[in-house]
Coordinates of N, CA and C in Angstrom, one line a residue:
T1 N 14.2 8.2 23.3 CA 14.7 8.9 22.1 C 13.8 8.5 21.0
P2 N 13.7 9.4 19.9 CA 13.0 9.0 18.8 C 13.4 7.7 18.1
W3 N 14.7 7.5 18.0 CA 15.2 6.3 17.4 C 14.9 5.1 18.2
G4 N 14.9 5.3 19.5 CA 14.5 4.2 20.4 C 13.1 3.8 20.3
E5 N 12.2 4.8 20.1 CA 10.8 4.5 19.8 C 10.6 3.8 18.5
L6 N 11.3 4.1 17.5 CA 11.3 3.4 16.2 C 11.7 2.0 16.4
V7 N 12.8 1.7 17.1 CA 13.2 0.4 17.3 C 12.3 -0.4 18.0
D8 N 11.7 0.2 19.1 CA 10.7 -0.5 19.9 C 9.5 -0.9 19.0
E9 N 9.1 0.0 18.2 CA 7.9 -0.2 17.3 C 8.2 -1.3 16.4
L10 N 9.4 -1.3 15.8 CA 9.8 -2.4 14.8 C 9.8 -3.7 15.5
E11 N 10.4 -3.7 16.7 CA 10.4 -5.0 17.4 C 9.1 -5.5 17.8
A12 N 8.1 -4.7 18.1 CA 6.8 -5.1 18.5 C 6.1 -5.6 17.2
E13 N 6.3 -5.0 16.1 CA 5.6 -5.4 14.8 C 6.2 -6.7 14.3
L14 N 7.5 -6.9 14.5 CA 8.1 -8.1 14.0 C 7.6 -9.3 14.9
L15 N 7.5 -9.1 16.2 CA 7.0 -10.1 17.1 C 5.4 -10.4 16.7
A16 N 4.7 -9.3 16.4 CA 3.3 -9.5 16.0 C 3.2 -10.4 14.7
E17 N 4.1 -10.2 13.8 CA 4.1 -11.0 12.6 C 4.2 -12.5 12.8
T18 N 4.8 -12.9 14.0 CA 4.9 -14.3 14.2 C 3.7 -14.9 14.9
D19 N 2.7 -14.0 15.3 CA 1.5 -14.5 16.0 C 0.5 -14.9 14.9
L20 N 0.5 -16.2 14.6 CA -0.4 -16.7 13.5 C -1.9 -16.6 13.8
R21 N -2.2 -16.7 15.1 CA -3.7 -16.5 15.4 C -4.1 -15.0 15.1
R22 N -3.2 -14.1 15.5 CA -3.6 -12.7 15.1 C -3.6 -12.5 13.6
E23 N -2.7 -13.1 12.9 CA -2.7 -13.0 11.4 C -4.0 -13.6 10.8
A24 N -4.4 -14.7 11.4 CA -5.7 -15.4 10.9 C -6.9 -14.5 11.1
E25 N -6.9 -13.8 12.3 CA -8.0 -12.9 12.5 C -8.1 -11.7 11.6
L26 N -6.9 -11.1 11.4 CA -6.8 -10.0 10.4 C -7.2 -10.5 9.0
Q27 N -6.7 -11.6 8.6 CA -7.1 -12.2 7.3 C -8.5 -12.3 7.2
R28 N -9.2 -12.8 8.3 CA -10.6 -13.0 8.2 C -11.3 -11.6 8.0
V29 N -10.9 -10.6 8.8 CA -11.4 -9.3 8.6 C -11.3 -8.8 7.2
F30 N -10.2 -9.0 6.6 CA -10.0 -8.5 5.2 C -10.9 -9.3 4.2
A31 N -11.0 -10.7 4.5 CA -11.8 -11.5 3.7 C -13.3 -11.0 3.7
D32 N -13.7 -10.8 5.0 CA -15.1 -10.2 5.1 C -15.3 -8.9 4.4
G33 N -14.3 -8.0 4.5 CA -14.4 -6.6 4.0 C -14.5 -6.6 2.5
F34 N -13.8 -7.6 1.8 CA -13.7 -7.6 0.4 C -14.6 -8.6 -0.2
A35 N -15.5 -9.2 0.6 CA -16.3 -10.3 0.1 C -17.2 -9.9 -1.1
D36 N -17.6 -8.6 -1.2 CA -18.5 -8.1 -2.2 C -17.8 -7.5 -3.4
D37 N -16.4 -7.6 -3.4 CA -15.7 -7.0 -4.5 C -15.0 -8.2 -5.3
P38 N -15.5 -8.5 -6.5 CA -15.1 -9.6 -7.2 C -13.7 -9.5 -7.7
R39 N -13.1 -8.3 -7.7 CA -11.7 -8.1 -8.1 C -10.7 -8.6 -7.1
V40 N -11.0 -8.5 -5.8 CA -10.1 -8.8 -4.8 C -10.5 -10.0 -4.0
R41 N -9.6 -11.0 -3.9 CA -9.9 -12.2 -3.1 C -8.9 -12.3 -2.0
V42 N -9.4 -12.7 -0.8 CA -8.6 -13.0 0.3 C -9.0 -14.4 0.8
P43 N -8.0 -15.4 0.8 CA -8.4 -16.7 1.3 C -8.8 -16.8 2.7
R44 N -9.9 -17.4 3.0 CA -10.4 -17.5 4.3 C -9.6 -18.5 5.2
P45 N -9.1 -18.1 6.4 CA -8.5 -19.0 7.3 C -9.5 -20.1 7.7
L46 N -9.0 -21.3 8.0 CA -9.9 -22.4 8.5 C -9.6 -22.4 10.0
P47 N -10.4 -21.8 10.9 CA -10.1 -21.6 12.3 C -9.8 -22.9 13.1
D48 N -10.4 -24.0 12.7 CA -10.2 -25.3 13.4 C -8.8 -25.8 13.2
Y49 N -8.1 -25.3 12.2 CA -6.7 -25.8 12.0 C -5.7 -24.8 12.2
V50 N -6.1 -23.6 12.8 CA -5.1 -22.6 13.1 C -4.6 -22.7 14.4
T51 N -3.2 -22.7 14.5 CA -2.6 -22.8 15.9 C -1.5 -21.7 15.9
E52 N -0.8 -21.6 17.0 CA 0.3 -20.6 17.2 C 1.4 -20.8 16.1
R53 N 1.5 -22.0 15.5 CA 2.6 -22.2 14.5 C 2.1 -22.6 13.2
V54 N 0.8 -22.8 13.0 CA 0.3 -23.2 11.7 C -0.9 -22.3 11.4
L55 N -0.9 -21.9 10.1 CA -2.1 -21.1 9.5 C -2.6 -21.8 8.3
V56 N -3.8 -22.4 8.4 CA -4.3 -23.1 7.2 C -5.5 -22.3 6.7
M57 N -5.6 -22.2 5.4 CA -6.5 -21.3 4.8 C -7.1 -21.9 3.5
E58 N -8.1 -21.2 3.0 CA -8.7 -21.6 1.7 C -7.6 -21.6 0.6
L59 N -7.7 -22.5 -0.3 CA -6.7 -22.6 -1.4 C -6.8 -21.4 -2.4
A60 N -5.7 -20.8 -2.7 CA -5.7 -19.7 -3.6 C -4.8 -20.1 -4.8
E61 N -5.3 -19.9 -6.0 CA -4.5 -20.2 -7.2 C -4.4 -19.2 -8.2
G62 N -3.3 -19.0 -8.8 CA -3.1 -17.9 -9.7 C -1.6 -17.8 -10.2
E63 N -1.3 -16.9 -11.0 CA 0.1 -16.7 -11.5 C 0.9 -15.8 -10.6
R64 N 2.2 -16.0 -10.5 CA 3.0 -15.1 -9.7 C 3.2 -13.8 -10.5
M65 N 3.6 -12.8 -9.8 CA 3.8 -11.5 -10.4 C 4.7 -11.5 -11.6
R66 N 5.8 -12.1 -11.5 CA 6.8 -12.1 -12.7 C 6.2 -12.7 -13.9
T67 N 5.5 -13.8 -13.8 CA 4.8 -14.4 -15.0 C 3.7 -13.6 -15.5
F68 N 2.8 -13.1 -14.5 CA 1.7 -12.4 -15.0 C 2.1 -11.1 -15.7
A69 N 3.0 -10.4 -15.1 CA 3.4 -9.0 -15.6 C 4.0 -9.1 -17.0
T70 N 4.6 -10.3 -17.4 CA 5.2 -10.4 -18.7 C 4.4 -11.1 -19.7
S71 N 3.3 -11.8 -19.2 CA 2.5 -12.7 -20.2 C 1.1 -12.2 -20.3
A72 N 0.5 -11.5 -19.3 CA -0.9 -11.2 -19.3 C -1.1 -10.0 -20.4
S73 N -2.3 -9.9 -20.8 CA -2.7 -8.9 -21.8 C -2.7 -7.5 -21.0
G74 N -2.7 -6.5 -21.8 CA -2.8 -5.1 -21.1 C -4.1 -5.0 -20.4
A75 N -5.2 -5.5 -20.9 CA -6.5 -5.4 -20.2 C -6.5 -6.1 -18.9
A76 N -5.9 -7.3 -18.9 CA -5.8 -8.1 -17.6 C -4.9 -7.4 -16.6
R77 N -3.8 -6.8 -17.0 CA -2.9 -6.1 -16.2 C -3.6 -4.9 -15.6
R78 N -4.4 -4.2 -16.4 CA -5.1 -3.0 -16.0 C -6.2 -3.5 -14.9
R79 N -6.9 -4.5 -15.1 CA -7.8 -5.0 -14.1 C -7.1 -5.4 -12.8
A80 N -6.0 -6.0 -12.9 CA -5.2 -6.3 -11.7 C -4.8 -5.1 -10.9
T81 N -4.3 -4.1 -11.7 CA -3.9 -2.8 -11.0 C -5.1 -2.1 -10.3
E82 N -6.2 -2.2 -11.0 CA -7.4 -1.6 -10.4 C -7.8 -2.3 -9.1
A83 N -7.6 -3.6 -9.1 CA -7.9 -4.4 -7.9 C -6.9 -4.0 -6.8
L84 N -5.6 -3.8 -7.1 CA -4.6 -3.5 -6.1 C -4.9 -2.1 -5.6
Y85 N -5.3 -1.1 -6.4 CA -5.7 0.2 -5.9 C -6.8 0.1 -4.9
A86 N -7.8 -0.7 -5.3 CA -9.0 -0.9 -4.4 C -8.5 -1.5 -3.1
F87 N -7.7 -2.5 -3.1 CA -7.2 -3.1 -1.9 C -6.4 -2.1 -1.0
F88 N -5.6 -1.4 -1.6 CA -4.7 -0.4 -0.9 C -5.5 0.7 -0.3
L89 N -6.3 1.4 -1.2 CA -6.9 2.6 -0.7 C -8.1 2.4 0.2
R90 N -8.8 1.4 -0.1 CA -10.0 1.1 0.8 C -9.5 0.6 2.2
D91 N -8.4 -0.1 2.1 CA -7.8 -0.6 3.3 C -7.4 0.5 4.2
V92 N -6.8 1.6 3.7 CA -6.4 2.7 4.6 C -7.7 3.4 5.1
G93 N -8.7 3.4 4.3 CA -10.0 4.0 4.8 C -10.7 3.3 5.9
S94 N -10.3 2.0 6.1 CA -11.0 1.2 7.1 C -10.1 1.1 8.4
R95 N -9.2 1.9 8.6 CA -8.4 1.9 9.8 C -7.4 0.8 9.9
A96 N -7.2 0.1 8.8 CA -6.1 -1.0 8.8 C -5.2 -0.8 7.6
L97 N -4.0 -0.9 7.7 CA -3.0 -0.7 6.6 C -2.3 -2.0 6.4
Y98 N -2.5 -2.5 5.2 CA -1.7 -3.7 4.8 C -0.4 -3.1 4.2
A99 N 0.7 -3.5 4.9 CA 2.0 -2.8 4.5 C 3.0 -3.7 3.9
D100 N 2.5 -4.8 3.3 CA 3.5 -5.8 2.7 C 3.2 -6.1 1.3
F101 N 3.3 -5.1 0.4 CA 3.0 -5.3 -1.0 C 4.3 -6.0 -1.7
N102 N 4.7 -7.0 -1.2 CA 5.7 -7.8 -1.8 C 5.2 -8.6 -3.0
P103 N 5.8 -8.6 -4.1 CA 5.2 -9.4 -5.2 C 4.9 -10.8 -4.9
G104 N 5.6 -11.4 -4.0 CA 5.3 -12.8 -3.6 C 4.0 -13.0 -2.8
N105 N 3.4 -11.9 -2.4 CA 2.2 -12.0 -1.6 C 0.9 -11.9 -2.4
F106 N 1.0 -12.0 -3.8 CA -0.2 -11.8 -4.6 C -0.1 -12.9 -5.7
L107 N -1.3 -13.4 -6.0 CA -1.5 -14.3 -7.1 C -2.6 -13.7 -8.1
F108 N -2.3 -13.9 -9.4 CA -3.1 -13.1 -10.3 C -3.8 -14.1 -11.3
T109 N -5.1 -13.9 -11.5 CA -5.8 -14.6 -12.6 C -6.2 -13.5 -13.6
D110 N -7.0 -13.8 -14.6 CA -7.3 -12.9 -15.6 C -8.2 -11.7 -15.1
D111 N -9.0 -12.0 -14.0 CA -9.9 -10.9 -13.5 C -9.9 -10.8 -12.0
T112 N -9.0 -11.5 -11.3 CA -9.0 -11.5 -9.9 C -7.5 -11.4 -9.4
V113 N -7.3 -10.7 -8.2 CA -6.1 -10.7 -7.5 C -6.3 -11.3 -6.1
W114 N -5.5 -12.4 -5.9 CA -5.5 -13.0 -4.5 C -4.5 -12.3 -3.7
C115 N -4.9 -11.9 -2.5 CA -4.0 -11.2 -1.6 C -3.7 -12.1 -0.4
L116 N -2.4 -12.2 -0.1 CA -1.9 -13.2 0.9 C -1.0 -12.5 1.9
D117 N -0.7 -13.2 3.0 CA 0.2 -12.8 4.1 C -0.2 -11.5 4.8
F118 N -1.0 -11.7 5.8 CA -1.5 -10.6 6.6 C -0.8 -10.4 8.0
G119 N 0.5 -10.8 8.0 CA 1.3 -10.6 9.2 C 1.6 -9.1 9.5
C120 N 1.9 -8.4 8.4 CA 2.3 -7.0 8.5 C 1.1 -6.1 8.2
V121 N 0.2 -6.0 9.2 CA -1.0 -5.1 9.1 C -1.0 -4.2 10.3
K122 N -1.2 -2.9 10.0 CA -1.2 -1.9 11.1 C -2.6 -1.4 11.2
R123 N -3.2 -1.4 12.4 CA -4.5 -0.8 12.7 C -4.3 0.5 13.4
W124 N -5.0 1.5 13.0 CA -4.9 2.9 13.5 C -5.9 3.3 14.5
E125 N -5.6 4.1 15.4 CA -6.6 4.8 16.3 C -7.5 5.7 15.4
P126 N -8.8 5.9 15.9 CA -9.7 6.7 15.0 C -9.1 8.1 14.7
D127 N -8.5 8.7 15.7 CA -7.9 10.1 15.4 C -6.8 10.1 14.4
L128 N -6.1 9.0 14.3 CA -4.9 8.9 13.4 C -5.3 8.5 12.0
H129 N -6.3 7.7 11.8 CA -6.5 7.0 10.5 C -7.0 8.1 9.5
G130 N -7.7 9.1 9.9 CA -8.2 10.1 9.0 C -7.0 10.9 8.4
H131 N -6.1 11.2 9.2 CA -4.9 11.9 8.7 C -4.1 11.0 7.7
I132 N -3.9 9.8 8.1 CA -3.2 8.9 7.2 C -3.9 8.7 5.9
R133 N -5.2 8.5 6.0 CA -6.0 8.4 4.7 C -5.8 9.6 3.8
D134 N -5.9 10.8 4.4 CA -5.7 12.0 3.6 C -4.2 12.2 3.1
L135 N -3.3 11.7 3.9 CA -1.9 11.8 3.4 C -1.7 10.8 2.2
V136 N -2.2 9.6 2.3 CA -2.1 8.6 1.2 C -2.8 9.1 0.0
A137 N -4.1 9.5 0.2 CA -4.9 10.0 -1.0 C -4.3 11.2 -1.6
G138 N -3.7 12.1 -0.8 CA -3.1 13.3 -1.4 C -1.8 13.0 -2.2
A139 N -1.1 12.0 -1.7 CA 0.1 11.5 -2.4 C -0.2 10.8 -3.7
V140 N -1.2 9.9 -3.7 CA -1.6 9.2 -4.8 C -2.2 10.1 -5.9
L141 N -3.0 11.1 -5.4 CA -3.7 12.0 -6.4 C -2.9 13.3 -6.7
R142 N -1.6 13.4 -6.1 CA -0.8 14.6 -6.3 C -1.6 15.8 -5.8
D143 N -2.4 15.7 -4.8 CA -3.3 16.8 -4.3 C -2.6 17.5 -3.1
A144 N -2.0 18.6 -3.4 CA -1.2 19.3 -2.3 C -2.2 19.8 -1.2
A145 N -3.4 20.3 -1.6 CA -4.4 20.8 -0.6 C -4.8 19.7 0.4
R146 N -4.8 18.5 -0.1 CA -5.2 17.4 0.8 C -3.9 16.9 1.6
F147 N -2.8 16.8 0.9 CA -1.6 16.2 1.4 C -1.0 17.1 2.5
R148 N -0.9 18.4 2.4 CA -0.2 19.3 3.2 C -0.7 19.3 4.7
P149 N -2.0 19.6 4.9 CA -2.5 19.5 6.3 C -2.4 18.2 6.9
A150 N -2.5 17.1 6.1 CA -2.4 15.8 6.7 C -0.9 15.5 7.2
A151 N 0.0 16.0 6.3 CA 1.4 15.8 6.7 C 1.8 16.6 7.9
R152 N 1.2 17.8 8.0 CA 1.4 18.6 9.2 C 0.9 18.0 10.5
A153 N -0.3 17.5 10.3 CA -1.0 16.8 11.5 C -0.2 15.5 11.9
L154 N 0.5 14.9 11.0 CA 1.2 13.7 11.3 C 2.6 13.9 11.7
N155 N 2.9 15.2 11.9 CA 4.2 15.6 12.5 C 5.4 15.1 11.7
V156 N 5.4 15.4 10.4 CA 6.4 14.9 9.5 C 7.7 15.8 9.6
T157 N 7.6 16.9 10.3 CA 8.7 17.9 10.4 C 8.8 18.5 11.8
S158 N 10.0 18.9 12.1 CA 10.2 19.6 13.4 C 10.0 21.1 13.2
D159 N 9.8 21.6 12.0 CA 9.7 23.0 11.7 C 8.5 23.2 10.8
P160 N 7.2 23.0 11.2 CA 6.1 23.0 10.3 C 5.9 24.3 9.6
D161 N 6.3 25.4 10.2 CA 6.0 26.7 9.6 C 6.9 27.0 8.4
H162 N 8.0 26.3 8.3 CA 9.0 26.6 7.2 C 9.4 25.4 6.3
F163 N 8.6 24.3 6.6 CA 8.9 23.1 5.8 C 8.4 23.2 4.4
D164 N 9.2 22.5 3.5 CA 8.8 22.5 2.1 C 7.8 21.2 1.8
Y165 N 6.6 21.4 2.0 CA 5.7 20.3 1.9 C 5.5 19.8 0.4
D166 N 5.7 20.8 -0.5 CA 5.6 20.5 -1.9 C 6.8 19.6 -2.4
R167 N 7.9 19.8 -1.8 CA 9.1 18.9 -2.1 C 8.8 17.5 -1.6
L168 N 8.2 17.4 -0.4 CA 7.9 16.1 0.1 C 6.9 15.4 -0.7
L169 N 5.9 16.1 -1.2 CA 4.9 15.5 -2.0 C 5.5 15.0 -3.3
A170 N 6.4 15.8 -3.8 CA 7.1 15.3 -5.1 C 7.9 14.0 -4.9
L171 N 8.3 13.8 -3.7 CA 9.0 12.4 -3.4 C 8.1 11.3 -3.5
F172 N 6.8 11.5 -3.3 CA 5.8 10.4 -3.4 C 5.3 10.2 -4.9
D173 N 5.7 11.1 -5.8 CA 5.3 11.0 -7.1 C 6.2 10.2 -8.0
P174 N 5.7 9.0 -8.6 CA 6.5 8.2 -9.4 C 7.3 9.0 -10.5
E175 N 6.6 10.0 -11.0 CA 7.2 10.8 -12.1 C 8.6 11.4 -11.7
T176 N 8.8 11.6 -10.4 CA 10.0 12.2 -9.9 C 11.1 11.3 -10.2
Y177 N 10.9 10.0 -10.3 CA 12.0 9.0 -10.5 C 12.0 8.5 -12.0
R178 N 11.1 9.0 -12.8 CA 11.1 8.4 -14.2 C 12.4 8.8 -14.9
R179 N 12.9 7.9 -15.7 CA 14.1 8.1 -16.5 C 13.7 8.7 -17.9
T180 N 14.6 9.4 -18.5 CA 14.4 10.0 -19.8 C 15.4 9.6 -20.7
G181 N 15.1 9.5 -22.0 CA 16.0 9.1 -23.0 C 16.9 10.3 -23.5
P182 N 17.8 10.0 -24.4 CA 18.7 11.0 -25.0 C 18.0 12.3 -25.5
D183 N 16.8 12.0 -26.0 CA 16.0 13.1 -26.6 C 15.2 13.9 -25.6
G184 N 15.3 13.4 -24.3 CA 14.6 14.1 -23.2 C 13.2 13.5 -23.0
A185 N 12.7 12.6 -23.9 CA 11.4 12.1 -23.7 C 11.4 11.0 -22.6
P186 N 10.3 11.0 -21.8 CA 10.3 10.0 -20.8 C 10.3 8.5 -21.3
L187 N 11.1 7.7 -20.6 CA 11.1 6.3 -21.1 C 10.0 5.5 -20.4
P188 N 9.5 4.4 -21.0 CA 8.5 3.6 -20.4 C 9.0 3.0 -19.1
W189 N 8.1 2.8 -18.2 CA 8.5 2.2 -16.9 C 9.0 0.8 -17.2
A190 N 10.0 0.4 -16.4 CA 10.6 -0.9 -16.4 C 10.5 -1.5 -15.0
P191 N 10.6 -2.9 -14.9 CA 10.5 -3.4 -13.5 C 11.5 -2.9 -12.6
E192 N 12.8 -2.7 -13.1 CA 13.8 -2.2 -12.2 C 13.5 -0.8 -11.6
D193 N 12.6 -0.1 -12.3 CA 12.3 1.3 -11.8 C 11.5 1.2 -10.5
A194 N 10.9 0.1 -10.2 CA 10.2 0.0 -8.9 C 11.2 0.2 -7.8
F195 N 12.4 -0.3 -7.8 CA 13.3 -0.2 -6.7 C 13.8 1.2 -6.6
R196 N 13.8 2.0 -7.7 CA 14.3 3.4 -7.7 C 13.4 4.3 -6.9
L197 N 12.1 3.9 -6.8 CA 11.2 4.7 -6.0 C 11.6 4.8 -4.6
V198 N 12.0 3.7 -4.0 CA 12.5 3.8 -2.6 C 13.9 4.4 -2.5
A199 N 14.7 4.0 -3.4 CA 16.2 4.5 -3.3 C 16.2 6.0 -3.5
G200 N 15.2 6.6 -4.2 CA 15.2 8.0 -4.4 C 14.6 8.8 -3.3
F201 N 13.9 8.2 -2.4 CA 13.3 8.9 -1.3 C 14.3 9.2 -0.2
R202 N 14.6 10.5 0.1 CA 15.5 11.0 1.0 C 14.9 11.9 2.1
L203 N 15.2 11.6 3.3 CA 14.7 12.4 4.4 C 15.6 13.7 4.6
R204 N 15.0 14.8 4.9 CA 15.8 16.0 5.1 C 16.0 16.1 6.6
A205 N 17.0 17.0 6.9 CA 17.3 17.2 8.4 C 16.1 17.6 9.2
D206 N 15.2 18.4 8.6 CA 14.1 18.9 9.4 C 12.9 18.0 9.3
Q207 N 13.0 16.8 8.8 CA 11.9 15.8 8.8 C 12.1 15.0 10.0
T208 N 10.9 14.5 10.5 CA 10.9 13.6 11.6 C 10.4 12.3 11.1
L209 N 10.7 11.2 11.8 CA 10.2 9.9 11.4 C 9.5 9.3 12.6
Q210 N 8.2 9.3 12.6 CA 7.4 8.7 13.6 C 7.3 7.2 13.4
P211 N 7.0 6.4 14.5 CA 6.8 4.9 14.2 C 5.8 4.6 13.1
Y212 N 4.7 5.3 13.1 CA 3.7 5.0 12.1 C 4.1 5.5 10.7
H213 N 5.1 6.3 10.6 CA 5.6 6.7 9.3 C 6.2 5.5 8.6
L214 N 6.9 4.7 9.4 CA 7.7 3.6 8.8 C 6.7 2.6 8.0
F215 N 5.6 2.3 8.6 CA 4.7 1.4 7.9 C 3.9 2.1 6.7
G216 N 3.7 3.4 6.9 CA 3.1 4.1 5.8 C 4.0 4.1 4.6
L217 N 5.3 4.4 4.8 CA 6.2 4.4 3.7 C 6.4 3.1 3.1
R218 N 6.5 2.0 4.0 CA 6.7 0.7 3.4 C 5.5 0.3 2.5
A219 N 4.3 0.6 3.0 CA 3.1 0.3 2.3 C 3.0 1.0 0.9
Y220 N 3.3 2.3 1.0 CA 3.1 3.2 -0.2 C 4.1 2.8 -1.3
F221 N 5.4 2.7 -1.0 CA 6.4 2.5 -2.0 C 6.4 1.0 -2.5
S222 N 6.1 0.1 -1.6 CA 6.0 -1.3 -2.1 C 4.8 -1.5 -3.0
F223 N 3.7 -0.7 -2.7 CA 2.5 -0.7 -3.6 C 2.8 -0.1 -4.9
L224 N 3.5 1.1 -4.9 CA 3.8 1.6 -6.2 C 4.8 0.8 -7.0
G225 N 5.7 0.0 -6.3 CA 6.5 -0.9 -7.0 C 5.7 -2.0 -7.8
L226 N 4.6 -2.4 -7.2 CA 3.8 -3.4 -8.0 C 3.2 -2.8 -9.1
V227 N 2.6 -1.6 -9.0 CA 2.0 -0.9 -10.1 C 3.0 -0.7 -11.3
V228 N 4.2 -0.3 -10.9 CA 5.3 -0.1 -11.9 C 5.6 -1.4 -12.6
Q229 N 5.7 -2.5 -11.9 CA 6.0 -3.8 -12.5 C 4.9 -4.3 -13.4
L230 N 3.7 -3.9 -13.1 CA 2.6 -4.2 -14.0 C 2.4 -3.4 -15.2
G231 N 3.3 -2.3 -15.3 CA 3.2 -1.4 -16.4 C 2.1 -0.5 -16.4
M232 N 1.6 -0.1 -15.3 CA 0.3 0.7 -15.2 C 0.5 2.0 -14.5
A233 N 1.8 2.4 -14.2 CA 2.0 3.6 -13.4 C 1.4 4.8 -14.1
D234 N 1.3 4.9 -15.4 CA 0.8 6.1 -16.0 C -0.7 6.2 -15.8
D235 N -1.4 5.1 -15.5 CA -2.9 5.2 -15.3 C -3.3 5.2 -13.9
G236 N -2.3 5.3 -13.0 CA -2.7 5.2 -11.6 C -3.6 6.2 -11.0
M237 N -3.5 7.5 -11.4 CA -4.2 8.5 -10.8 C -5.7 8.3 -11.1
A238 N -6.0 7.9 -12.4 CA -7.5 7.7 -12.7 C -8.0 6.6 -11.9
M239 N -7.2 5.5 -11.7 CA -7.7 4.4 -10.9 C -7.9 4.8 -9.4
A240 N -7.0 5.6 -8.9 CA -7.2 6.1 -7.6 C -8.4 6.9 -7.4
R241 N -8.6 7.8 -8.3 CA -9.8 8.7 -8.3 C -11.1 7.8 -8.3
S242 N -11.1 6.7 -9.1 CA -12.2 5.9 -9.1 C -12.5 5.2 -7.7
V243 N -11.4 4.7 -7.1 CA -11.6 4.0 -5.8 C -12.0 5.0 -4.7
L244 N -11.3 6.1 -4.7 CA -11.6 7.1 -3.7 C -13.0 7.7 -3.8
G245 N -13.6 7.6 -5.0 CA -14.9 8.1 -5.2 C -16.0 7.1 -4.7
E246 N -15.6 5.9 -4.3 CA -16.5 4.9 -3.8 C -16.6 5.0 -2.3
E247 N -17.0 6.1 -1.8 CA -16.9 6.3 -0.3 C -17.9 5.4 0.5
E248 N -19.0 5.1 -0.2 CA -20.0 4.3 0.6 C -20.1 2.9 0.2
S249 N -19.0 2.3 -0.3 CA -19.0 1.0 -0.8 C -19.1 0.0 0.4
P250 N -19.6 -1.3 0.2 CA -19.7 -2.2 1.3 C -18.3 -2.5 1.9
V251 N -17.3 -2.5 1.1 CA -16.0 -2.8 1.6 C -15.5 -1.7 2.5
Q252 N -15.9 -0.4 2.2 CA -15.4 0.7 3.0 C -16.0 0.6 4.4
T253 N -17.2 0.1 4.5 CA -18.0 0.2 5.8 C -18.0 -1.1 6.6
A254 N -17.3 -2.1 6.0 CA -17.5 -3.4 6.6 C -16.7 -3.7 7.9
R255 N -15.7 -2.9 8.1 CA -14.8 -3.1 9.3 C -15.5 -2.7 10.5

């Protein structure tokens, strides 16, 4: 059954997250891939000290999200958000999806973001990753022409000829969840708004949920949560366009 497949996929991924040798190898791949991007740092594992139960890596130092988001300058928070967009979008383009944008998995300095914890990483087959990349890019850029065919190819609905793809796209737009004041003007984003992104996402009866959808949704909404907490949701589209325009970057082709 579809639900049985979802449970099996979740079980397999949870077990995979306990494989520290696998995590070390994925972390090495990401460290190599972002070696030429000074904005994004991934601590390199020390293979001589990695076992099934222990993962030893290069030391990473920086501020936690809560401290950084409330004390860093606007320019520093913008640089951090640009780094996160690069990490998220280039990651998708390289057939690997980092799906654990938990605030505790990142350390921030004035000009660098350290990315930690590579247990929840999904690697896609070649035929699948292009559709996923277009879906994510279409969602981030609010580009219906890019989003709709990707959503159809990824079987998001049991009735593709009558499905409201525009409504689905709106659910990926942070503006859908923005609060307004008594005068109707939009209120600034607040940290608690990050949680409303996920709470407001509702599946319709004619939507399907494939195993790979789970990790895409987890990655997308947890990523947007970080952007909201950094106070940079309003500038996200421009940052996404900048990253997605870097099609031939060393990071993009390193995997």
